[in-house]
mmCIF file of C-alpha atoms and ligand atoms in Angstrom:
data_model
loop_
_atom_site.group_PDB
_atom_site.id
_atom_site.type_symbol
_atom_site.label_atom_id
_atom_site.label_comp_id
_atom_site.label_asym_id
_atom_site.label_seq_id
_atom_site.Cartn_x
_atom_site.Cartn_y
_atom_site.Cartn_z
ATOM 1 C CA MET M 1 81.458 165.026 89.490
ATOM 2 C CA TYR M 2 77.958 164.093 90.731
ATOM 3 C CA ALA M 3 76.442 165.327 87.449
ATOM 4 C CA GLN M 4 78.941 163.207 85.539
ATOM 5 C CA MET M 5 78.047 160.163 87.623
ATOM 6 C CA VAL M 6 74.336 160.530 87.233
ATOM 7 C CA LYS M 7 73.838 162.007 83.785
ATOM 8 C CA SER M 8 76.316 160.184 81.503
ATOM 9 C CA GLU M 9 74.532 157.500 79.524
ATOM 10 C CA ALA M 10 75.246 153.832 79.966
ATOM 11 C CA THR M 11 77.125 152.503 76.967
ATOM 12 C CA ASN M 12 77.335 149.079 75.364
ATOM 13 C CA GLU M 13 76.239 146.967 78.272
ATOM 14 C CA ASP M 14 76.405 143.268 77.547
ATOM 15 C CA PRO M 15 72.806 142.060 76.858
ATOM 16 C CA GLU M 16 73.556 138.732 78.534
ATOM 17 C CA LYS M 17 74.743 140.454 81.696
ATOM 18 C CA LEU M 18 71.695 142.713 81.625
ATOM 19 C CA ALA M 19 69.344 139.739 81.278
ATOM 20 C CA ALA M 20 71.094 137.842 84.086
ATOM 21 C CA PHE M 21 70.876 140.940 86.298
ATOM 22 C CA GLN M 22 67.146 141.349 85.614
ATOM 23 C CA ALA M 23 66.612 137.647 86.366
ATOM 24 C CA ARG M 24 68.245 138.103 89.776
ATOM 25 C CA ILE M 25 65.996 141.096 90.463
ATOM 26 C CA ASP M 26 62.906 139.182 89.353
ATOM 27 C CA ALA M 27 63.879 136.294 91.639
ATOM 28 C CA GLY M 28 63.957 138.704 94.586
ATOM 29 C CA GLU M 29 67.727 138.546 95.143
ATOM 30 C CA LYS M 30 69.529 141.444 96.768
ATOM 31 C CA ILE M 31 72.238 143.204 94.788
ATOM 32 C CA GLU M 32 75.411 143.963 96.771
ATOM 33 C CA PRO M 33 77.868 146.825 96.089
ATOM 34 C CA LYS M 34 80.730 144.804 94.561
ATOM 35 C CA GLU M 35 78.482 142.859 92.190
ATOM 36 C CA TRP M 36 77.957 143.815 88.576
ATOM 37 C CA MET M 37 75.050 146.195 87.996
ATOM 38 C CA PRO M 38 73.879 148.275 85.007
ATOM 39 C CA GLU M 39 75.109 151.868 85.077
ATOM 40 C CA GLY M 40 71.510 153.116 85.035
ATOM 41 C CA TYR M 41 70.716 151.076 88.151
ATOM 42 C CA ARG M 42 73.737 152.495 89.973
ATOM 43 C CA LYS M 43 72.931 156.063 88.936
ATOM 44 C CA THR M 44 69.267 155.785 89.875
ATOM 45 C CA LEU M 45 70.258 154.520 93.303
ATOM 46 C CA ILE M 46 72.799 157.311 93.830
ATOM 47 C CA ARG M 47 70.107 159.845 92.909
ATOM 48 C CA GLN M 48 67.380 158.354 95.079
ATOM 49 C CA ILE M 49 69.486 157.386 98.122
ATOM 50 C CA GLY M 50 71.382 160.702 97.948
ATOM 51 C CA GLN M 51 68.140 162.709 97.819
ATOM 52 C CA HIS M 52 66.758 160.642 100.633
ATOM 53 C CA ALA M 53 69.874 161.277 102.759
ATOM 54 C CA HIS M 54 69.692 165.020 102.067
ATOM 55 C CA SER M 55 66.006 164.984 103.074
ATOM 56 C CA GLU M 56 66.825 163.449 106.439
ATOM 57 C CA ILE M 57 69.492 166.075 107.095
ATOM 58 C CA VAL M 58 67.523 169.095 105.829
ATOM 59 C CA GLY M 59 64.488 167.657 107.648
ATOM 60 C CA GLN M 60 66.182 168.397 110.967
ATOM 61 C CA LEU M 61 65.852 172.135 110.370
ATOM 62 C CA PRO M 62 62.085 172.753 110.701
ATOM 63 C CA GLU M 63 61.955 170.724 113.929
ATOM 64 C CA GLY M 64 65.320 171.753 115.354
ATOM 65 C CA ASN M 65 63.853 175.235 115.290
ATOM 66 C CA TRP M 66 61.451 174.180 118.093
ATOM 67 C CA ILE M 67 63.798 172.327 120.478
ATOM 68 C CA THR M 68 64.402 175.418 122.596
ATOM 69 C CA ARG M 69 60.688 176.234 122.666
ATOM 70 C CA ALA M 70 59.161 172.825 123.421
ATOM 71 C CA PRO M 71 56.447 173.278 126.062
ATOM 72 C CA THR M 72 57.821 170.804 128.658
ATOM 73 C CA LEU M 73 61.135 169.174 129.506
ATOM 74 C CA GLU M 74 59.745 165.805 128.400
ATOM 75 C CA ARG M 75 58.628 167.164 125.003
ATOM 76 C CA LYS M 76 62.041 168.770 124.598
ATOM 77 C CA ALA M 77 63.876 165.500 125.314
ATOM 78 C CA ILE M 78 61.621 163.613 122.877
ATOM 79 C CA LEU M 79 62.055 166.189 120.119
ATOM 80 C CA LEU M 80 65.811 166.282 120.642
ATOM 81 C CA ALA M 81 65.972 162.487 120.319
ATOM 82 C CA LYS M 82 63.861 162.588 117.161
ATOM 83 C CA VAL M 83 66.011 165.238 115.501
ATOM 84 C CA GLN M 84 69.134 163.246 116.394
ATOM 85 C CA ASP M 85 67.547 160.142 114.853
ATOM 86 C CA GLU M 86 67.101 162.053 111.582
ATOM 87 C CA ALA M 87 70.827 162.863 111.559
ATOM 88 C CA GLY M 88 71.541 159.156 112.047
ATOM 89 C CA HIS M 89 69.219 158.270 109.155
ATOM 90 C CA GLY M 90 71.057 160.709 106.922
ATOM 91 C CA LEU M 91 74.367 159.104 107.857
ATOM 92 C CA TYR M 92 73.215 155.514 107.181
ATOM 93 C CA LEU M 93 71.916 156.640 103.812
ATOM 94 C CA TYR M 94 75.099 158.538 102.856
ATOM 95 C CA CYS M 95 77.029 155.363 103.760
ATOM 96 C CA ALA M 96 74.713 153.274 101.547
ATOM 97 C CA ALA M 97 75.277 155.746 98.673
ATOM 98 C CA GLU M 98 79.051 155.652 99.229
ATOM 99 C CA THR M 99 79.073 151.914 98.481
ATOM 100 C CA LEU M 100 78.057 152.908 94.924
ATOM 101 C CA GLY M 101 81.215 154.968 94.359
ATOM 102 C CA VAL M 102 80.177 158.493 95.277
ATOM 103 C CA SER M 103 81.523 160.266 98.349
ATOM 104 C CA ARG M 104 79.487 162.096 100.961
ATOM 105 C CA ASP M 105 81.350 165.296 100.091
ATOM 106 C CA GLU M 106 80.376 164.958 96.419
ATOM 107 C CA LEU M 107 76.754 164.432 97.371
ATOM 108 C CA THR M 108 76.781 167.440 99.699
ATOM 109 C CA GLU M 109 78.386 169.620 97.044
ATOM 110 C CA ALA M 110 75.689 168.490 94.580
ATOM 111 C CA LEU M 111 72.995 169.485 97.083
ATOM 112 C CA LEU M 112 74.538 172.881 97.739
ATOM 113 C CA SER M 113 74.984 173.652 94.056
ATOM 114 C CA GLY M 114 71.325 172.793 93.410
ATOM 115 C CA LYS M 115 72.094 169.713 91.267
ATOM 116 C CA MET M 116 70.450 167.395 93.787
ATOM 117 C CA LYS M 117 67.059 167.683 95.390
ATOM 118 C CA TYR M 118 65.689 167.004 98.870
ATOM 119 C CA SER M 119 62.086 166.425 99.862
ATOM 120 C CA SER M 120 59.710 169.258 98.978
ATOM 121 C CA ILE M 121 58.070 169.062 102.415
ATOM 122 C CA PHE M 122 60.999 170.636 104.229
ATOM 123 C CA ASN M 123 60.501 173.901 102.372
ATOM 124 C CA TYR M 124 57.420 174.697 104.448
ATOM 125 C CA PRO M 125 57.758 176.598 107.750
ATOM 126 C CA THR M 126 56.890 175.293 111.229
ATOM 127 C CA LEU M 127 55.122 178.294 112.718
ATOM 128 C CA ASN M 128 54.016 176.989 116.117
ATOM 129 C CA TRP M 129 54.064 173.948 118.399
ATOM 130 C CA ALA M 130 51.040 172.324 116.720
ATOM 131 C CA ASP M 131 53.115 172.207 113.528
ATOM 132 C CA ILE M 132 55.586 169.922 115.310
ATOM 133 C CA GLY M 133 52.665 167.574 116.003
ATOM 134 C CA ALA M 134 51.521 167.767 112.379
ATOM 135 C CA VAL M 135 55.044 167.115 111.100
ATOM 136 C CA GLY M 136 55.409 164.006 113.264
ATOM 137 C CA TRP M 137 51.949 162.700 112.447
ATOM 138 C CA LEU M 138 51.708 163.543 108.744
ATOM 139 C CA VAL M 139 55.269 163.990 107.476
ATOM 140 C CA ASP M 140 56.748 161.035 109.325
ATOM 141 C CA GLY M 141 53.525 159.140 108.551
ATOM 142 C CA ALA M 142 54.001 159.761 104.829
ATOM 143 C CA ALA M 143 57.699 158.929 105.130
ATOM 144 C CA ILE M 144 56.885 155.545 106.730
ATOM 145 C CA MET M 145 54.269 154.767 104.077
ATOM 146 C CA ASN M 146 56.970 155.303 101.449
ATOM 147 C CA GLN M 147 59.785 153.639 103.377
ATOM 148 C CA VAL M 148 58.212 150.416 104.652
ATOM 149 C CA PRO M 149 58.120 148.965 101.099
ATOM 150 C CA LEU M 150 61.688 150.229 100.561
ATOM 151 C CA GLN M 151 62.843 147.704 103.173
ATOM 152 C CA ARG M 152 62.353 145.221 100.310
ATOM 153 C CA THR M 153 64.235 147.312 97.763
ATOM 154 C CA SER M 154 66.680 145.319 95.640
ATOM 155 C CA PHE M 155 69.923 147.039 96.704
ATOM 156 C CA GLY M 156 71.209 145.379 99.904
ATOM 157 C CA PRO M 157 72.725 148.381 101.752
ATOM 158 C CA TYR M 158 69.649 150.566 101.052
ATOM 159 C CA SER M 159 67.276 147.833 102.155
ATOM 160 C CA ARG M 160 69.187 147.244 105.403
ATOM 161 C CA ALA M 161 69.344 150.980 106.175
ATOM 162 C CA MET M 162 65.578 151.210 105.654
ATOM 163 C CA ILE M 163 64.837 148.433 108.150
ATOM 164 C CA ARG M 164 66.467 150.387 110.969
ATOM 165 C CA ILE M 165 65.110 153.734 109.820
ATOM 166 C CA CYS M 166 61.520 152.481 109.695
ATOM 167 C CA LYS M 167 61.642 151.336 113.326
ATOM 168 C CA GLU M 168 62.627 154.835 114.406
ATOM 169 C CA GLU M 169 60.185 156.588 112.069
ATOM 170 C CA SER M 170 57.232 154.802 113.628
ATOM 171 C CA PHE M 171 58.230 156.207 117.049
ATOM 172 C CA HIS M 172 58.425 159.639 115.375
ATOM 173 C CA GLN M 173 54.938 159.338 113.994
ATOM 174 C CA ARG M 174 53.500 158.299 117.355
ATOM 175 C CA GLN M 175 55.086 161.236 119.155
ATOM 176 C CA GLY M 176 53.571 163.583 116.551
ATOM 177 C CA TYR M 177 50.137 162.008 116.921
ATOM 178 C CA ASP M 178 50.463 162.300 120.697
ATOM 179 C CA ILE M 179 51.126 166.054 120.403
ATOM 180 C CA MET M 180 48.092 166.395 118.097
ATOM 181 C CA MET M 181 45.959 164.440 120.565
ATOM 182 C CA LYS M 182 46.952 166.727 123.439
ATOM 183 C CA MET M 183 46.231 169.828 121.348
ATOM 184 C CA ALA M 184 42.948 168.491 119.956
ATOM 185 C CA GLN M 185 41.732 167.630 123.450
ATOM 186 C CA GLY M 186 42.958 170.922 124.917
ATOM 187 C CA THR M 187 41.381 174.373 124.978
ATOM 188 C CA PRO M 188 39.367 175.571 121.936
ATOM 189 C CA GLU M 189 42.418 177.686 120.981
ATOM 190 C CA GLN M 190 44.709 174.644 121.097
ATOM 191 C CA LYS M 191 42.260 172.622 119.009
ATOM 192 C CA ALA M 192 42.111 175.464 116.490
ATOM 193 C CA MET M 193 45.921 175.445 116.300
ATOM 194 C CA ALA M 194 45.882 171.684 115.624
ATOM 195 C CA GLN M 195 43.283 172.168 112.859
ATOM 196 C CA ASP M 196 45.285 175.014 111.343
ATOM 197 C CA ALA M 197 48.451 172.855 111.329
ATOM 198 C CA LEU M 198 46.535 170.049 109.605
ATOM 199 C CA ASN M 199 45.177 172.542 107.061
ATOM 200 C CA ARG M 200 48.666 173.762 106.168
ATOM 201 C CA PHE M 201 50.474 170.379 106.166
ATOM 202 C CA TRP M 202 47.872 168.191 104.449
ATOM 203 C CA TYR M 203 48.601 168.933 100.779
ATOM 204 C CA PRO M 204 52.381 169.336 101.204
ATOM 205 C CA SER M 205 52.332 165.867 102.855
ATOM 206 C CA LEU M 206 50.457 164.417 99.857
ATOM 207 C CA MET M 207 53.147 165.945 97.609
ATOM 208 C CA MET M 208 55.888 164.003 99.397
ATOM 209 C CA PHE M 209 54.973 160.898 97.362
ATOM 210 C CA GLY M 210 56.058 162.640 94.172
ATOM 211 C CA PRO M 211 54.121 163.682 91.066
ATOM 212 C CA SER M 212 51.110 161.698 89.889
ATOM 213 C CA ASP M 213 52.006 158.492 88.061
ATOM 214 C CA LYS M 214 51.437 160.022 84.635
ATOM 215 C CA ASP M 215 54.145 162.642 85.379
ATOM 216 C CA SER M 216 56.584 160.392 87.222
ATOM 217 C CA VAL M 217 59.744 160.163 85.129
ATOM 218 C CA HIS M 218 61.528 157.357 86.940
ATOM 219 C CA SER M 219 58.818 155.061 88.337
ATOM 220 C CA ALA M 220 58.576 152.530 85.488
ATOM 221 C CA GLN M 221 62.305 151.732 85.320
ATOM 222 C CA SER M 222 62.785 152.000 89.090
ATOM 223 C CA MET M 223 59.948 149.523 89.649
ATOM 224 C CA ALA M 224 61.312 147.108 87.046
ATOM 225 C CA TRP M 225 64.589 147.158 89.002
ATOM 226 C CA LYS M 226 62.695 146.953 92.327
ATOM 227 C CA ILE M 227 64.400 150.145 93.498
ATOM 228 C CA LYS M 228 60.836 151.360 94.026
ATOM 229 C CA ILE M 229 58.185 148.860 95.014
ATOM 230 C CA ASN M 230 55.040 150.978 94.505
ATOM 231 C CA THR M 231 53.997 153.869 92.316
ATOM 232 C CA ASN M 232 53.661 157.368 93.784
ATOM 233 C CA ASP M 233 49.848 157.320 93.467
ATOM 234 C CA GLU M 234 49.508 153.897 95.111
ATOM 235 C CA LEU M 235 51.355 155.100 98.205
ATOM 236 C CA ARG M 236 49.496 158.436 98.277
ATOM 237 C CA GLN M 237 46.176 156.542 98.256
ATOM 238 C CA LYS M 238 47.313 154.262 101.098
ATOM 239 C CA PHE M 239 48.406 157.288 103.109
ATOM 240 C CA VAL M 240 45.030 159.003 102.700
ATOM 241 C CA ASP M 241 43.169 155.800 103.622
ATOM 242 C CA GLN M 242 45.260 155.395 106.758
ATOM 243 C CA THR M 243 45.209 159.042 107.845
ATOM 244 C CA VAL M 244 41.538 160.012 107.447
ATOM 245 C CA PRO M 245 40.351 157.780 110.354
ATOM 246 C CA GLN M 246 43.215 159.130 112.482
ATOM 247 C CA ALA M 247 42.015 162.697 111.826
ATOM 248 C CA GLU M 248 38.446 161.648 112.679
ATOM 249 C CA TYR M 249 39.660 160.179 115.973
ATOM 250 C CA LEU M 250 41.303 163.523 116.779
ATOM 251 C CA GLY M 251 38.062 165.343 115.928
ATOM 252 C CA LEU M 252 39.854 167.275 113.162
ATOM 253 C CA THR M 253 38.734 167.824 109.570
ATOM 254 C CA ILE M 254 40.849 167.018 106.510
ATOM 255 C CA PRO M 255 40.844 170.244 104.449
ATOM 256 C CA ASP M 256 39.317 168.635 101.375
ATOM 257 C CA PRO M 257 35.601 169.178 100.604
ATOM 258 C CA ASP M 258 35.760 166.416 97.972
ATOM 259 C CA LEU M 259 37.063 163.743 100.326
ATOM 260 C CA ARG M 260 34.668 160.785 100.165
ATOM 261 C CA TRP M 261 34.778 157.054 100.886
ATOM 262 C CA ASN M 262 34.474 155.133 97.637
ATOM 263 C CA GLU M 263 32.950 151.759 98.409
ATOM 264 C CA GLU M 264 33.759 150.346 94.986
ATOM 265 C CA LYS M 265 37.491 150.998 95.171
ATOM 266 C CA GLY M 266 37.651 150.414 98.938
ATOM 267 C CA GLY M 267 39.448 153.724 99.488
ATOM 268 C CA TYR M 268 38.883 157.457 99.693
ATOM 269 C CA ASP M 269 38.437 159.766 96.715
ATOM 270 C CA PHE M 270 40.393 162.932 97.421
ATOM 271 C CA SER M 271 41.585 166.146 95.772
ATOM 272 C CA GLU M 272 45.009 166.213 94.177
ATOM 273 C CA PRO M 273 47.503 168.705 95.553
ATOM 274 C CA ASP M 274 48.263 171.804 93.499
ATOM 275 C CA TRP M 275 50.957 170.320 91.272
ATOM 276 C CA SER M 276 52.111 173.705 90.006
ATOM 277 C CA GLU M 277 53.027 174.569 93.611
ATOM 278 C CA PHE M 278 54.925 171.263 93.918
ATOM 279 C CA PHE M 279 56.977 171.916 90.767
ATOM 280 C CA GLU M 280 57.771 175.463 91.938
ATOM 281 C CA VAL M 281 58.926 174.155 95.330
ATOM 282 C CA ILE M 282 61.224 171.527 93.804
ATOM 283 C CA LYS M 283 62.633 174.173 91.450
ATOM 284 C CA GLY M 284 63.767 176.100 94.548
ATOM 285 C CA ASN M 285 60.903 178.585 94.837
ATOM 286 C CA GLY M 286 59.130 177.297 97.959
ATOM 287 C CA PRO M 287 58.593 179.374 101.104
ATOM 288 C CA CYS M 288 61.787 178.190 102.860
ATOM 289 C CA ASN M 289 64.126 176.883 100.105
ATOM 290 C CA ALA M 290 66.578 179.784 100.411
ATOM 291 C CA GLU M 291 66.634 179.587 104.218
ATOM 292 C CA ARG M 292 67.226 175.810 104.197
ATOM 293 C CA MET M 293 70.073 176.055 101.710
ATOM 294 C CA GLU M 294 71.658 178.921 103.623
ATOM 295 C CA ALA M 295 71.627 176.804 106.792
ATOM 296 C CA ARG M 296 73.210 173.821 104.999
ATOM 297 C CA GLN M 297 75.812 176.034 103.334
ATOM 298 C CA LYS M 298 76.718 177.577 106.698
ATOM 299 C CA ALA M 299 77.057 174.135 108.325
ATOM 300 C CA TRP M 300 79.298 173.035 105.427
ATOM 301 C CA ASP M 301 81.478 176.155 105.638
ATOM 302 C CA ASP M 302 81.697 176.016 109.437
ATOM 303 C CA GLY M 303 82.812 172.365 109.231
ATOM 304 C CA ALA M 304 85.633 173.022 106.733
ATOM 305 C CA TRP M 305 88.350 173.252 109.441
ATOM 306 C CA PHE M 306 87.227 169.899 110.854
ATOM 307 C CA ARG M 307 87.172 168.124 107.470
ATOM 308 C CA GLU M 308 90.623 169.500 106.658
ATOM 309 C CA GLY M 309 91.980 168.419 110.062
ATOM 310 C CA LEU M 310 90.513 164.949 109.663
ATOM 311 C CA MET M 311 91.971 164.517 106.166
ATOM 312 C CA ALA M 312 95.399 165.762 107.313
ATOM 313 C CA HIS M 313 95.290 163.274 110.192
ATOM 314 C CA ALA M 314 94.269 160.422 107.866
ATOM 315 C CA ALA M 315 97.067 161.328 105.408
ATOM 316 C CA LYS M 316 99.628 161.397 108.234
ATOM 317 C CA ARG M 317 98.507 157.987 109.506
ATOM 318 C CA ALA M 318 98.669 156.515 106.010
ATOM 319 C CA ALA M 319 102.194 157.938 105.494
ATOM 320 C CA ARG M 320 103.318 156.486 108.841
ATOM 321 C CA LYS M 321 101.879 153.088 107.917
ATOM 322 C CA ILE M 322 103.696 153.085 104.553
ATOM 323 C CA ALA M 323 106.981 154.122 106.239
ATOM 324 C CA ALA M 324 106.619 151.282 108.761
ATOM 325 C CA GLU M 325 106.068 148.618 106.074
HETATM 326 N N1 LIG P 401 60.379 166.344 96.785
HETATM 327 C C1 LIG P 401 61.366 166.717 95.932
HETATM 328 N N2 LIG P 401 61.536 166.156 94.718
HETATM 329 C C2 LIG P 401 60.669 165.172 94.369
HETATM 330 C C3 LIG P 401 59.637 164.738 95.204
HETATM 331 C C4 LIG P 401 59.496 165.370 96.457
HETATM 332 N N3 LIG P 401 58.521 165.066 97.315
HETATM 333 N N4 LIG P 401 58.954 163.777 94.556
HETATM 334 C C5 LIG P 401 59.534 163.615 93.361
HETATM 335 N N5 LIG P 401 60.556 164.462 93.233
HETATM 336 C C6 LIG P 401 61.397 164.659 92.061
HETATM 337 C C7 LIG P 401 62.193 163.410 91.720
HETATM 338 O O1 LIG P 401 63.393 163.366 92.455
HETATM 339 C C8 LIG P 401 62.403 163.606 90.217
HETATM 340 O O2 LIG P 401 63.409 164.600 89.995
HETATM 341 P P1 LIG P 401 64.927 164.222 89.488
HETATM 342 O O3 LIG P 401 64.785 163.446 88.233
HETATM 343 O O4 LIG P 401 65.583 165.540 89.338
HETATM 344 O O5 LIG P 401 65.556 163.416 90.585
HETATM 345 C C9 LIG P 401 61.102 164.222 89.779
HETATM 346 O O6 LIG P 401 60.550 164.841 90.936
HETATM 347 C C10 LIG P 401 60.124 163.227 89.184
HETATM 348 O O7 LIG P 401 59.625 162.332 90.166
HETATM 349 P P2 LIG P 401 59.635 160.737 90.005
HETATM 350 O O8 LIG P 401 58.365 160.194 90.536
HETATM 351 O O9 LIG P 401 60.004 160.356 88.618
HETATM 352 O O10 LIG P 401 60.875 160.393 90.979
HETATM 353 P P3 LIG P 401 61.194 159.093 91.817
HETATM 354 O O11 LIG P 401 60.925 157.850 91.036
HETATM 355 O O12 LIG P 401 62.562 159.265 92.389
HETATM 356 O O13 LIG P 401 60.106 159.122 93.022
HETATM 357 C C11 LIG P 401 60.163 159.466 95.409
HETATM 358 C C12 LIG P 401 60.141 160.122 94.009
HETATM 359 C C13 LIG P 401 58.850 158.730 95.623
HETATM 360 C C14 LIG P 401 60.315 160.562 96.468
HETATM 361 C C15 LIG P 401 61.333 158.455 95.460
HETATM 362 O O14 LIG P 401 62.547 159.091 95.107
HETATM 363 C C16 LIG P 401 61.528 157.805 96.803
HETATM 364 O O15 LIG P 401 60.803 156.916 97.174
HETATM 365 N N6 LIG P 401 62.582 158.218 97.527
HETATM 366 C C17 LIG P 401 62.954 157.656 98.800
HETATM 367 C C18 LIG P 401 62.225 158.288 99.934
HETATM 368 C C19 LIG P 401 62.615 159.724 100.203
HETATM 369 O O16 LIG P 401 63.472 160.305 99.574
HETATM 370 N N7 LIG P 401 61.986 160.330 101.214
HETATM 371 C C20 LIG P 401 62.315 161.678 101.591
HETATM 372 C C21 LIG P 401 61.244 162.317 102.401
HETATM 373 S S1 LIG P 401 61.027 161.908 104.048
HETATM 374 C C22 LIG P 401 62.433 161.961 104.941
HETATM 375 O O17 LIG P 401 63.407 161.604 104.456
HETATM 376 C C23 LIG P 401 62.543 162.455 106.336
HETATM 377 C C24 LIG P 401 61.697 161.772 107.341
HETATM 378 O O18 LIG P 401 62.384 161.660 108.538
HETATM 379 C C25 LIG P 401 60.444 162.522 107.631
#
């Protein structure tokens, strides 16, 4: 069903309607669910919002893994709140996707069958507490860099979901930076753990922005429709420029010998991630892909009795309502 929704080609769309739609986009108007939209626009949104929702949900796993092992009660409460926020983000985004005519169940089935993706970053393991700091600082930092412009995306429900999500993501990034600060100012062993976490999460965080612009399949059309506001490389550059001084403040070193300030462009020159690794990870061959999918499949299977009960209850209520009319 998802494949049918996303892959079938748009046919015979009225050129006048298409031109009027593009004019609304160009004028900065928001598009709302019941309004006419090209099939390609709807499908691109289902793909992007659905993947984004899956990322929020799968993204709970690497951090949820550390809730029971947080070093203090305060850190535990903060991490618990953060992981719960991610669940909320997933739910807003599934709701935004549902306004486009796809159900949450269909999206989940597409994830579990491997037809839909989720962010590459969540296929890397969190090995120790410093990794939780690095995830908050770098992963949520990259997520915000990508998501702040999405508050201005052209589809109303997505844009409104992003406004709320961004507020919470900036708290997430600060808590991560705070963990890194504590570790970097701690014992030499703690500082070494913080450096090691930065070493392992740096390039996977750069990959979150997607392939370089020359390999990005969807950017040109998505930007014309203002589904995306910036290219992948533009956001990656902004992320590097913002993060390098933060690493310097921590006294940590970005693991890139070619990182250099470029006066002329007013930004850093930096090494590209290993794109062959990225493409392997999004094909399902990353370090934790199998584990993440197993966890999602188990949650889906364990929830079957609840979904069935809920549907039976809804059907009974509907039947009672019809009988009463
Ligand atoms: N991980 C997995 N797949 C990725 C990816 C990544 N980091 N980057 C790109 N891809 C995939 C694309 O989905 C596309 O595959 P598809 O055609 O099968 O869908 C392919 O690689 C080519 O990439 P494009 O640049 O053409 O794709 P997009 O135009 O969709 O751009 C994107 C990719 C920048 C990630 C864009 O989809 C986007 O901005 N999405 C919204 C933000 C998002 O999904 N964030 C998730 C990560 S953070 C998070 O959610 C949790 C937070 O709490 C930390």
